[in-house]
Amino acid sequence: DAKTTQPNSMESNEEEPVHLPCNHSTISGTDYIHWYRQLPSQGPEYVIHGLTSNVNNRMASLAIAEDRKSSTLILHRATLRDAAVYYCILIVLGAQKLVFGQGTRLTINP
Amino acid sequence: EPEVTQTPSHQVTQMGQEVILRCVPISNHLYFYWYRQILGQKVEFLVSFYNNEISEKSEIFDDQFSVERPDGSNFTLKIRSTKLEDSAMYFCASSGLQGKAGELFFGEGSRLTVL
């Protein structure tokens, strides 16, 4: 599985945008970029995924670099409920499993 | 919104005892998974299940583990003879669109404590 690198932790303030980076320099052409998050004492939760183009949904936006070697998850207006560990995961189309790294622990200050 | 439900939320057992963790996946999903997370560590893949058989399993999923879909709704994980190191949070997940890199829906987990 191609490796991703994320900062161990980040901190932001409530109602401000948050940009969570992920490096995946060894990504292959068939790897999808997925983001999941895990709120305290809960199971992982799907956030967003993309292949080449930027993606938006009700939870977040995903900005993918032109060379696909990095991506950024954008939370447009963070709330206290967004405090979680965020995982950037590469998945080959049709793959059976998610391989979780350590992720980025996001703290939101009131 | 449909969700994956897991029971029990917490189970305490003695080492060597059998444990069954139960999951009700989202009703129209076809792909089922078990993951686990030892306290303070990463979420780890255990097994995936499709069309009534295991499609992939990790090194963790040894002969002490088994999965079953006994009826149209439940998906179970059995640990035959629990060890101390099996203490962890076990997450069930289901997916309906694996072939399209679709999202996995996770349950809230079952915490297993082996004494």
XYZ file of C-alpha atoms in Angstrom:
225
model
C 0.000 0.000 0.000
C 1.285 3.470 -0.863
C 2.263 5.463 2.202
C 0.802 8.740 3.398
C 2.403 11.291 5.711
C 0.366 13.588 7.936
C 1.267 15.924 10.790
C 0.692 14.307 14.177
C -1.449 17.157 15.421
C -2.973 20.488 14.464
C -4.906 23.113 16.312
C -7.437 25.644 15.091
C -10.130 27.938 16.379
C -13.842 27.490 16.171
C -15.504 28.981 13.085
C -12.193 29.288 11.235
C -11.154 27.228 8.204
C -8.837 24.282 8.737
C -6.465 22.867 6.141
C -5.248 19.353 6.891
C -2.334 18.302 4.664
C -1.395 14.849 3.453
C 1.665 13.838 1.445
C 1.536 10.743 -0.725
C 4.519 11.020 -3.032
C 4.412 7.334 -4.046
C 0.770 7.399 -5.106
C -0.037 5.349 -8.185
C -2.464 6.198 -10.944
C -5.180 3.886 -9.619
C -5.036 5.062 -5.994
C -8.043 6.946 -4.679
C -7.432 9.447 -1.880
C -9.834 8.863 0.998
C -10.283 10.814 4.202
C -11.854 9.374 7.304
C -12.105 10.810 10.762
C -12.549 9.292 14.200
C -14.307 11.311 16.857
C -13.497 10.442 20.479
C -14.894 7.038 21.507
C -16.478 6.421 18.097
C -15.787 4.384 15.006
C -14.146 5.910 11.944
C -16.394 8.026 9.769
C -16.050 8.603 6.035
C -15.417 12.240 5.126
C -14.611 12.489 1.431
C -12.646 10.887 -1.381
C -11.262 11.826 -4.782
C -9.042 10.676 -7.609
C -7.758 13.681 -9.552
C -10.192 16.561 -9.346
C -11.065 18.616 -6.305
C -14.182 17.407 -4.532
C -16.766 19.064 -2.316
C -19.439 17.594 -0.103
C -21.477 18.727 2.869
C -18.703 17.880 5.307
C -15.560 19.156 3.627
C -13.586 19.866 0.475
C -10.678 17.903 -0.884
C -8.003 19.723 -2.838
C -5.710 17.425 -4.817
C -2.377 18.661 -6.169
C -1.926 18.506 -9.912
C 0.785 15.835 -9.589
C -1.372 14.005 -7.013
C 1.549 13.738 -4.613
C -0.286 15.667 -1.953
C -3.795 16.623 -0.949
C -5.494 18.883 1.562
C -8.709 18.318 3.450
C -10.467 21.618 4.039
C -13.011 22.176 6.767
C -14.486 25.515 5.828
C -15.755 26.540 9.231
C -14.605 24.321 12.070
C -16.876 23.529 14.970
C -16.041 21.894 18.281
C -17.587 18.716 16.910
C -14.851 18.555 14.264
C -12.255 17.715 16.915
C -11.116 14.259 15.858
C -8.278 12.234 14.381
C -8.260 12.662 10.611
C -6.865 9.887 8.424
C -5.675 10.236 4.845
C -5.760 6.794 3.182
C -4.891 5.651 -0.325
C -7.061 2.886 -1.744
C -6.663 1.082 -5.028
C -9.949 0.695 -6.876
C -11.495 -2.580 -5.749
C -9.239 -2.949 -2.721
C -10.657 -4.817 0.229
C -9.365 -2.835 3.134
C -8.456 0.523 4.592
C -4.941 0.843 5.995
C -5.031 3.428 8.759
C -1.958 5.395 9.780
C -1.632 7.509 12.912
C -3.571 10.382 11.366
C -3.691 14.018 12.447
C -5.255 14.828 15.793
C -7.208 18.051 15.274
C -7.982 20.200 18.290
C -10.553 22.979 17.980
C -10.367 25.832 20.448
C -13.597 27.621 21.431
C -29.819 7.885 8.239
C -29.012 4.149 8.105
C -26.296 2.974 10.465
C -24.255 -0.043 11.461
C -25.146 -1.269 14.931
C -22.954 -3.385 17.193
C -23.602 -5.368 20.344
C -22.499 -5.568 23.051
C -21.018 -2.123 23.557
C -18.688 -3.553 26.205
C -17.855 -7.140 27.132
C -15.583 -8.333 29.895
C -14.409 -11.936 29.706
C -11.891 -14.273 31.242
C -8.880 -15.391 29.250
C -9.634 -18.585 27.349
C -13.349 -17.921 27.026
C -15.195 -17.666 23.729
C -16.618 -14.323 22.706
C -19.085 -13.439 19.958
C -19.409 -9.855 18.820
C -22.459 -9.011 16.794
C -23.091 -6.497 14.065
C -26.090 -5.487 12.010
C -24.767 -3.909 8.800
C -26.734 -1.467 6.679
C -29.480 -3.487 5.054
C -28.632 -3.212 1.347
C -24.874 -3.482 1.761
C -22.979 -6.452 0.386
C -19.459 -6.085 1.821
C -18.717 -6.517 5.501
C -15.610 -5.919 7.545
C -14.157 -6.198 11.019
C -11.451 -3.868 12.271
C -9.942 -3.525 15.716
C -8.173 -0.807 17.668
C -6.042 -1.567 20.676
C -6.116 1.341 23.127
C -3.854 4.136 21.921
C -2.949 2.379 18.681
C -3.979 2.438 15.036
C -7.174 1.016 13.608
C -6.244 -2.367 12.091
C -8.009 -4.404 9.415
C -9.019 -7.917 10.431
C -11.207 -9.397 7.717
C -13.510 -8.652 4.806
C -16.512 -10.766 3.849
C -18.520 -10.912 0.656
C -20.975 -13.388 -0.826
C -20.873 -15.535 2.306
C -17.156 -16.035 2.359
C -14.007 -14.346 3.539
C -12.490 -12.314 0.724
C -9.402 -11.076 2.564
C -7.932 -11.397 6.040
C -4.956 -9.971 7.859
C -2.217 -11.761 9.791
C -4.071 -10.898 12.984
C -7.059 -12.972 11.886
C -5.681 -16.379 12.838
C -7.455 -19.660 13.575
C -8.875 -18.266 16.812
C -11.054 -15.869 14.826
C -14.039 -16.649 12.651
C -16.812 -14.675 11.008
C -20.298 -15.673 10.052
C -23.415 -14.221 8.529
C -25.936 -16.562 10.159
C -28.999 -14.875 8.699
C -29.843 -12.031 6.378
C -29.077 -9.307 8.857
C -26.365 -10.234 11.367
C -22.607 -10.427 10.890
C -20.643 -11.911 13.761
C -17.028 -12.126 14.870
C -16.131 -15.046 17.109
C -12.952 -15.357 19.116
C -12.666 -18.970 20.250
C -10.239 -18.698 23.129
C -9.538 -15.125 24.102
C -6.087 -13.906 25.059
C -5.120 -10.816 27.020
C -3.863 -9.193 23.834
C -7.318 -9.486 22.258
C -8.462 -6.625 24.491
C -9.416 -3.896 22.049
C -12.241 -1.988 20.446
C -13.722 -4.012 17.601
C -15.422 -2.128 14.781
C -17.770 -3.616 12.239
C -18.164 -1.869 8.896
C -20.206 -2.368 5.771
C -20.104 -1.050 2.241
C -22.361 -1.217 -0.747
C -20.037 0.110 -3.411
C -16.630 -1.435 -2.864
C -16.013 -1.803 -6.554
C -16.322 1.954 -6.960
C -14.018 2.803 -4.020
C -17.129 3.585 -2.060
C -17.256 4.614 1.547
C -17.273 2.272 4.493
C -19.811 2.808 7.243
C -18.511 1.909 10.689
C -20.382 1.008 13.834
C -19.594 2.565 17.188
C -17.629 -0.470 18.258
C -17.632 -3.201 20.865
C -15.066 -2.874 23.604
C -13.623 -6.239 24.609
C -11.724 -6.527 27.875
C -9.968 -9.834 28.538
C -8.914 -10.450 32.140
